[in-house]
Coordinates of N, CA, C and O in Angstrom, one line a residue:
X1113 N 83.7 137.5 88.3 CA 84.0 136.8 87.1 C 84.8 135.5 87.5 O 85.7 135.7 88.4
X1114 N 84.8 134.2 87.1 CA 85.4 133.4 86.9 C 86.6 132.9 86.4 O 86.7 132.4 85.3
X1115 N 87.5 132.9 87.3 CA 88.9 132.5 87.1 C 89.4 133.6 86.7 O 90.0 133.5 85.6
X1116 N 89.5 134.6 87.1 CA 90.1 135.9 86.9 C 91.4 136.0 87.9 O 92.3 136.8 87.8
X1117 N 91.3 135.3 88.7 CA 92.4 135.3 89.6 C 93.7 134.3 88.9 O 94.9 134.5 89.2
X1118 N 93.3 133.5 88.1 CA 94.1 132.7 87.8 C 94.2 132.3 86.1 O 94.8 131.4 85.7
X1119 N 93.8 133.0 85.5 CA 94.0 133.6 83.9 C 95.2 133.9 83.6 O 95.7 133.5 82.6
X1120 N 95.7 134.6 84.5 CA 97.0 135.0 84.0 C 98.3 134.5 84.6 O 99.4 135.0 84.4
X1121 N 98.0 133.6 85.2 CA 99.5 132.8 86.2 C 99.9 131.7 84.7 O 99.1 131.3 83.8
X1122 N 101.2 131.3 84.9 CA 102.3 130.8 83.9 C 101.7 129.2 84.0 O 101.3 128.6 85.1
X1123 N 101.6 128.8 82.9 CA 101.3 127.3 82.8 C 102.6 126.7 83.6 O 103.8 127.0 83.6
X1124 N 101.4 125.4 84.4 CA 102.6 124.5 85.2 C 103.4 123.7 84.5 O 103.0 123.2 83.4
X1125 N 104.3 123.6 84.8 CA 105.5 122.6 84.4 C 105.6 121.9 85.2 O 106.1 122.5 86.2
X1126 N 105.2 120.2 85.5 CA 106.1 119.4 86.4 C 107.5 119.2 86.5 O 108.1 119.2 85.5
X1127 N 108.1 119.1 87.7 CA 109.7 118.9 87.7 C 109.7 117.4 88.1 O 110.8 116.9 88.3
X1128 N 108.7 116.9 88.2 CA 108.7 115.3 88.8 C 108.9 114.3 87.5 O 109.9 113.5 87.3
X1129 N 107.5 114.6 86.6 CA 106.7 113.7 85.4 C 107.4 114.9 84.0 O 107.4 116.2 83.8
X1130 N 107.9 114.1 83.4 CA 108.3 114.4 82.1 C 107.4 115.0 81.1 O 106.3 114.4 81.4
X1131 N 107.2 115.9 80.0 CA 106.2 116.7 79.6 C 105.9 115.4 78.7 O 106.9 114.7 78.4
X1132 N 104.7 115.3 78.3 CA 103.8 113.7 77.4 C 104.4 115.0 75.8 O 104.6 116.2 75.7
X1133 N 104.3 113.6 74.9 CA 104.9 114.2 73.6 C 103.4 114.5 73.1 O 102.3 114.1 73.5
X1134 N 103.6 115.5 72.0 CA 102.6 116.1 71.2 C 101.5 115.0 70.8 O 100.3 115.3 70.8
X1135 N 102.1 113.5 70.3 CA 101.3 112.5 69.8 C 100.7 111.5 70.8 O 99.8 110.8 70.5
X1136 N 101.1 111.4 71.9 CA 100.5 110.7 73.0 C 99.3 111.6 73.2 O 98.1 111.2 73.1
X1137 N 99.7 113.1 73.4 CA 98.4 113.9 74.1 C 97.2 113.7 72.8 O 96.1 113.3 73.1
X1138 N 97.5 113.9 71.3 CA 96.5 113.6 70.7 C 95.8 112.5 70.2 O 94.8 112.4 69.5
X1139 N 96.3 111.9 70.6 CA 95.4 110.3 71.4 C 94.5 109.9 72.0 O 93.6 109.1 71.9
X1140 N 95.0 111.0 73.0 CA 93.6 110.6 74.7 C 92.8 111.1 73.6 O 91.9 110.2 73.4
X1141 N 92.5 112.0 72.8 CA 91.5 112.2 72.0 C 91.1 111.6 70.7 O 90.2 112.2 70.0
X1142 N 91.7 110.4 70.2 CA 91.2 110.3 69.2 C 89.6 108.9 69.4 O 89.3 108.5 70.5
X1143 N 89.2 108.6 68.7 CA 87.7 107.7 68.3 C 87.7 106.7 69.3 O 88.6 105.9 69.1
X1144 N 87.0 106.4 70.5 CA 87.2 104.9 71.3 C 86.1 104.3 70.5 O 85.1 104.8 70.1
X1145 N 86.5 103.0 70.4 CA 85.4 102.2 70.1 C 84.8 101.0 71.2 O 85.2 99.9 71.4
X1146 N 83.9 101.4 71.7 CA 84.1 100.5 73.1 C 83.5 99.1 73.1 O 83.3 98.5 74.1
X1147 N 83.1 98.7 71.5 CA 82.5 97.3 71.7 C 83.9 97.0 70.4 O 83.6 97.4 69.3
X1148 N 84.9 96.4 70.5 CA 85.9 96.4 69.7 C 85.6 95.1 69.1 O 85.4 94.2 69.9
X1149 N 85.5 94.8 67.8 CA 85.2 93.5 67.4 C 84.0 93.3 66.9 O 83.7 92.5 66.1
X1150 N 83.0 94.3 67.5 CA 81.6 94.3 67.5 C 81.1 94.1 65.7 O 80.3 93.2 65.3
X1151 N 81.6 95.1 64.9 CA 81.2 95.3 63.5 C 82.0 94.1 62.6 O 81.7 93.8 61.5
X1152 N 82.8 93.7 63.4 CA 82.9 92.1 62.3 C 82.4 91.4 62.7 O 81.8 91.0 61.7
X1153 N 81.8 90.6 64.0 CA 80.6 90.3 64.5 C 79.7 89.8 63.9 O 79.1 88.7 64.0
X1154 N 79.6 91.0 63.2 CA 77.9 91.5 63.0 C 78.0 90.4 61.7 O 77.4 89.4 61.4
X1155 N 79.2 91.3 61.0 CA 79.7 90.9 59.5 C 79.6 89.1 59.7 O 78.7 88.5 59.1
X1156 N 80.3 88.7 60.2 CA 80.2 87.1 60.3 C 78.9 86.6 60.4 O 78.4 85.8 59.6
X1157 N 78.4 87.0 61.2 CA 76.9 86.5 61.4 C 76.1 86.8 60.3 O 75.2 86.1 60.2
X1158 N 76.3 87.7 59.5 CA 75.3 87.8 57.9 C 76.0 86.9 56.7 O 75.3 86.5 55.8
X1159 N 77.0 86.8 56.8 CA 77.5 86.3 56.6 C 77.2 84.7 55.8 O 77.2 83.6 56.4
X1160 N 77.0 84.9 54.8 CA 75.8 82.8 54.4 C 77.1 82.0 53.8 O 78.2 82.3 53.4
X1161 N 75.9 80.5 54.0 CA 76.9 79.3 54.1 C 75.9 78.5 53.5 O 74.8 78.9 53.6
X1162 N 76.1 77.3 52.8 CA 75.5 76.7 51.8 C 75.4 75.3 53.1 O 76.4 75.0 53.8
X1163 N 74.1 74.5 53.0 CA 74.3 73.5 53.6 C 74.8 72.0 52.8 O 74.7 71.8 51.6
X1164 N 75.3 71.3 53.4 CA 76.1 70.3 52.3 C 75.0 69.4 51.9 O 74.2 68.9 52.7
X1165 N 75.0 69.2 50.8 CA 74.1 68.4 50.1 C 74.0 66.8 50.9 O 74.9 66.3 51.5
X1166 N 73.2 66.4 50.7 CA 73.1 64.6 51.3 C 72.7 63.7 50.0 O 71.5 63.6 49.6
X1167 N 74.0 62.9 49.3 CA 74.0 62.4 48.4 C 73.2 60.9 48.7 O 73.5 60.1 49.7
X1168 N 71.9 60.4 47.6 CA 71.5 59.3 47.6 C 72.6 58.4 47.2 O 73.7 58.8 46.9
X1169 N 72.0 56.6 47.5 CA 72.9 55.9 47.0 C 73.5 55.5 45.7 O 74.4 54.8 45.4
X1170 N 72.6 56.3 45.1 CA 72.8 56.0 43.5 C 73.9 57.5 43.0 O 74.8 57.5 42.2
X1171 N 73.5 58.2 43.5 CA 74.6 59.5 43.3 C 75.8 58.9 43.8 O 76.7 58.9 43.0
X1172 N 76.1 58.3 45.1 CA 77.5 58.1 45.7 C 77.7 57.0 44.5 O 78.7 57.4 43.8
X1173 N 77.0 55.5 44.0 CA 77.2 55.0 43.2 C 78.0 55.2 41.6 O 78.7 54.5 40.8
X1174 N 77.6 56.3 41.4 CA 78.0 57.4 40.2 C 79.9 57.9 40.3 O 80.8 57.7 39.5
X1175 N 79.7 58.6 41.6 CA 80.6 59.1 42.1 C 81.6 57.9 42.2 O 82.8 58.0 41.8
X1176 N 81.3 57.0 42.7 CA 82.7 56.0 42.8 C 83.0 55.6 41.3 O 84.2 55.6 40.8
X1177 N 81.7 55.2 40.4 CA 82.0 54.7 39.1 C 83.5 55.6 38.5 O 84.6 55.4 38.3
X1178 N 82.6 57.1 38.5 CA 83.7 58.0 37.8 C 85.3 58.2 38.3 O 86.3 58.3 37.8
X1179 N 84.8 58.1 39.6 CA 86.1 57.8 40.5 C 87.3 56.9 39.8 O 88.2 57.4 39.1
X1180 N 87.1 55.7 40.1 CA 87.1 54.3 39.3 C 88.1 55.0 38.0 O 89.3 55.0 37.9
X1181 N 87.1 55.5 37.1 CA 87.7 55.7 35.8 C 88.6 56.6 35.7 O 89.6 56.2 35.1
X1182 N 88.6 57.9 36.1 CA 89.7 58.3 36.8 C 90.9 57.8 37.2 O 91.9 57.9 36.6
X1183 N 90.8 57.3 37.9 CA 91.8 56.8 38.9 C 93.0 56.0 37.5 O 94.2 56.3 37.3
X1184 N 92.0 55.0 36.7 CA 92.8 54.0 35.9 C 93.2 55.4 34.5 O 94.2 55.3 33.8
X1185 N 92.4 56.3 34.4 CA 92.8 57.2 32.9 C 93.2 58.2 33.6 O 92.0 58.7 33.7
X1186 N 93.9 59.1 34.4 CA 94.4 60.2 34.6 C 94.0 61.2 33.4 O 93.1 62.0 33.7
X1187 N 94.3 61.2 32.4 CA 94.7 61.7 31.3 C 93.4 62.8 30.9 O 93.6 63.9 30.3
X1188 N 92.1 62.3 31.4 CA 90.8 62.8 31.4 C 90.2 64.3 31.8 O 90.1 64.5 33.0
X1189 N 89.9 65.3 30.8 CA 90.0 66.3 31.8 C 88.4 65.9 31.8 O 87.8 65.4 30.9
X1190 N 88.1 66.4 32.9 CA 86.7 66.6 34.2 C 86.7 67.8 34.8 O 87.6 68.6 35.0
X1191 N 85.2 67.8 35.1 CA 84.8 69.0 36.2 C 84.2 68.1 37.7 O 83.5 67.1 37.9
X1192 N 85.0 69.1 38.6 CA 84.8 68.0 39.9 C 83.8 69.2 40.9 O 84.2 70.3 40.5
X1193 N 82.9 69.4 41.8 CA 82.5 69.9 42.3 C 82.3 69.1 44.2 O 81.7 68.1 44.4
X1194 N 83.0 69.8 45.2 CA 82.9 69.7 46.2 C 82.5 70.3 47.2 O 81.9 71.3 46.8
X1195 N 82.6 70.3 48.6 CA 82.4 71.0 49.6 C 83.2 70.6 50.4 O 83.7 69.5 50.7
X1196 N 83.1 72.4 51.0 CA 84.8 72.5 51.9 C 83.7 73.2 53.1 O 82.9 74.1 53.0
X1197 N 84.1 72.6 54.1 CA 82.9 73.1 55.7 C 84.0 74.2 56.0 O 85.2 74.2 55.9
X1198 N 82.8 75.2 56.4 CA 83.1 76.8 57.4 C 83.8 76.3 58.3 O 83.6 75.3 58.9
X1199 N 85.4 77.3 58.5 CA 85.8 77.1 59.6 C 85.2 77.6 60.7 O 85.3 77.0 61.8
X1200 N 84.2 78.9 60.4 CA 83.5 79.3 61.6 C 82.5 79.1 61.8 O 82.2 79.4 63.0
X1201 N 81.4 78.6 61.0 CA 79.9 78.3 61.7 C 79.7 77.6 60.7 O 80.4 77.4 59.7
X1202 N 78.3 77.0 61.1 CA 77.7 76.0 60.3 C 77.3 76.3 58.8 O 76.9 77.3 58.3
X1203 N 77.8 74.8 58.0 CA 77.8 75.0 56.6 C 78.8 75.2 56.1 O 79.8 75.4 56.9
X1204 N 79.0 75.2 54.9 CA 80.2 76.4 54.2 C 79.8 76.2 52.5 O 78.8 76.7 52.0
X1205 N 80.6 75.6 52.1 CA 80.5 76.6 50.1 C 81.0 75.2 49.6 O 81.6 74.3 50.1
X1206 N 80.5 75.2 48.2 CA 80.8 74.3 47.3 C 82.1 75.4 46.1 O 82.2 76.6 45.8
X1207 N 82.9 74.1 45.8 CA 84.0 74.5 45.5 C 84.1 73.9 43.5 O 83.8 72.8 43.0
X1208 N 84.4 74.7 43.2 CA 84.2 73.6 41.4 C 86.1 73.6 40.7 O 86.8 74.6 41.0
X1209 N 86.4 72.7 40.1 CA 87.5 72.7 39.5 C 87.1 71.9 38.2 O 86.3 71.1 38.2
X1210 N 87.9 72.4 37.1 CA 88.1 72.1 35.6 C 89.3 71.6 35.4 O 90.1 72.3 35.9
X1211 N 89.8 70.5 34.7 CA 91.1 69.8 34.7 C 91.6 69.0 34.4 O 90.7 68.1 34.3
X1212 N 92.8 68.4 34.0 CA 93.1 67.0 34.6 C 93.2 66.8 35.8 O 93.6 67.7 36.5
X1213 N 93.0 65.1 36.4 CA 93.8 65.2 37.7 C 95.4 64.4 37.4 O 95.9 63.4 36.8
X1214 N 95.8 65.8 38.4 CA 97.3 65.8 38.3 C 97.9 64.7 39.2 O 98.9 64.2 38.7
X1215 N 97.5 64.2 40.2 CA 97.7 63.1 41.2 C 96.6 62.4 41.9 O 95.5 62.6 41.5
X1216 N 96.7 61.8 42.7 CA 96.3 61.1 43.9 C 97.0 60.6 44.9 O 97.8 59.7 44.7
X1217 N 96.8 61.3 46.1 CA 97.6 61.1 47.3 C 96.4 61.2 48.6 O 95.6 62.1 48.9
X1218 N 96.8 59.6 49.3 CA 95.4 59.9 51.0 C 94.3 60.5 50.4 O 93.9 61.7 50.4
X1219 N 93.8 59.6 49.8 CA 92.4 59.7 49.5 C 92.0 61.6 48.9 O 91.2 62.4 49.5
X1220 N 92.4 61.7 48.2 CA 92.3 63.1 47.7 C 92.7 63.1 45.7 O 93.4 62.3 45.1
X1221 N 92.1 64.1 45.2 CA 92.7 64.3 44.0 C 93.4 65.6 44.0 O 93.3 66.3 45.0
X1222 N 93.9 65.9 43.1 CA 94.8 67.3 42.9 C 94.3 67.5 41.1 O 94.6 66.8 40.1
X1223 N 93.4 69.1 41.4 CA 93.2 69.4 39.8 C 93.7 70.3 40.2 O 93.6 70.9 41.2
X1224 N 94.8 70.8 38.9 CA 95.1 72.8 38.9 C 95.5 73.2 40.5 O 95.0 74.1 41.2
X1225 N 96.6 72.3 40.7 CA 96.6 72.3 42.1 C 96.0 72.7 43.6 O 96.4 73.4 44.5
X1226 N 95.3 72.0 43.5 CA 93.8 72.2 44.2 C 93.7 70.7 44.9 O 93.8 69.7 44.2
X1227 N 93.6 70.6 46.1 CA 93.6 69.5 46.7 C 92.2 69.2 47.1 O 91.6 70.0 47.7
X1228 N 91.6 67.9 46.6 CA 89.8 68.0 46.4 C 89.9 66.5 47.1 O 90.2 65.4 46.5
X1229 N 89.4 66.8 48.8 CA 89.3 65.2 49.2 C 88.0 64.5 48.3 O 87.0 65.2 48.0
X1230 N 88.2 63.4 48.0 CA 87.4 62.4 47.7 C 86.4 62.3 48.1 O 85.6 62.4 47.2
X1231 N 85.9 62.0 49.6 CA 84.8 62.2 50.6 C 83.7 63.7 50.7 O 82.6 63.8 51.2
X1232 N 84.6 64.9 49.9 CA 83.6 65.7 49.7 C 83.2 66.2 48.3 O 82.8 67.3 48.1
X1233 N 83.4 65.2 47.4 CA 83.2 65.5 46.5 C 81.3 65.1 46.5 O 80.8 64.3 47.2
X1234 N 80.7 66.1 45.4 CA 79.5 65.8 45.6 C 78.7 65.7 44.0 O 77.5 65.4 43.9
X1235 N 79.8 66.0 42.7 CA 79.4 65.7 41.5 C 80.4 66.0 40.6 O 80.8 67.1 40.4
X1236 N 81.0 65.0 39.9 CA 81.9 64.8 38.6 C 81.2 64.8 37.4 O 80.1 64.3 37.2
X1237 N 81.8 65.5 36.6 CA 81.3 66.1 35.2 C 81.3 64.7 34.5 O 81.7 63.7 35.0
X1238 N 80.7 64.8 33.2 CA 80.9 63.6 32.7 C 82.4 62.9 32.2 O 83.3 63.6 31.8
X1239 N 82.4 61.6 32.3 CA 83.5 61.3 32.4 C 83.4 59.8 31.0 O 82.6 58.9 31.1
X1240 N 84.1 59.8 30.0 CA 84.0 58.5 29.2 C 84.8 57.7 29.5 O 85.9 58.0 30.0
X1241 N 84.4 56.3 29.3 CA 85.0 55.1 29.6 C 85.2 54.6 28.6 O 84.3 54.2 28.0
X1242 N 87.1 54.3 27.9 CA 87.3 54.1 27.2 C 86.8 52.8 26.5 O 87.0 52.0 27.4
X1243 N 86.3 52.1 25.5 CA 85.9 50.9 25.2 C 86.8 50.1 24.7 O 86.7 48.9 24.9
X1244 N 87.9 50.7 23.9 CA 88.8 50.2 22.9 C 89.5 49.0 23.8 O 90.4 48.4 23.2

């Protein structure tokens, strides 16, 4: 029979190495995961991104007009629609705000405090131009 000689001798105790606490030992056994990172990874890479539109000259033309009127009537509320690029891969998302603008500071507007550069803006709601 196996290990019959030694079944019944006293568990060792080191006098050198200190006994490991109850929660270290149940450790060595808990879940490894050996590709660490791997399942967000994955997630990032499925992950979709809108590509940024490429505005004709007559769209940019648009865009400055309303700009323009803005700038001189604050008072206006508008819908502004932009894009803000992926910090991690190519592409990213269009962004929409409802409002007045609250300022202009470095080429940017501020609706509902929302900082909307200028340069990504890619369509303003309709905007009237006072006649009076």
């Amino acid at each position: 029979m196996k290990y019959d000689d030694i079944i019944d001798l006293p568990h060792h105790v080191s006098k050198v190495h200190p006994q490991m606490s109850r929660e270290n030992r149940a450790a060595q056994f808990s879940p490894f995961a050996a590709l660490t990172g791997y399942e967000e990874a994955v997630k990032e890479m499925g992950r979709l991104t809108d590509r940024r539109m490429i505005l004709d000259e007559y769209e940019k033309e648009e865009i400055d007009r309303k700009l323009r009127i803005l700038k001189e009537h604050m008072e206006i509320e508008v819908s502004v629609t932009w894009f803000v690029s992926d910090p991690f891969k190519e592409g990213g998302s269009y962004h929409q705000a409802e409002g007045v603008v609250e300022k202009w500071k470095d080429d940017s507007l501020y609706i509902q405090g929302k900082k909307i550069p200028v340069n990504d803006i890619v369509e303003i709601g309709d905007v009237m131009e006072d006649d009076e």
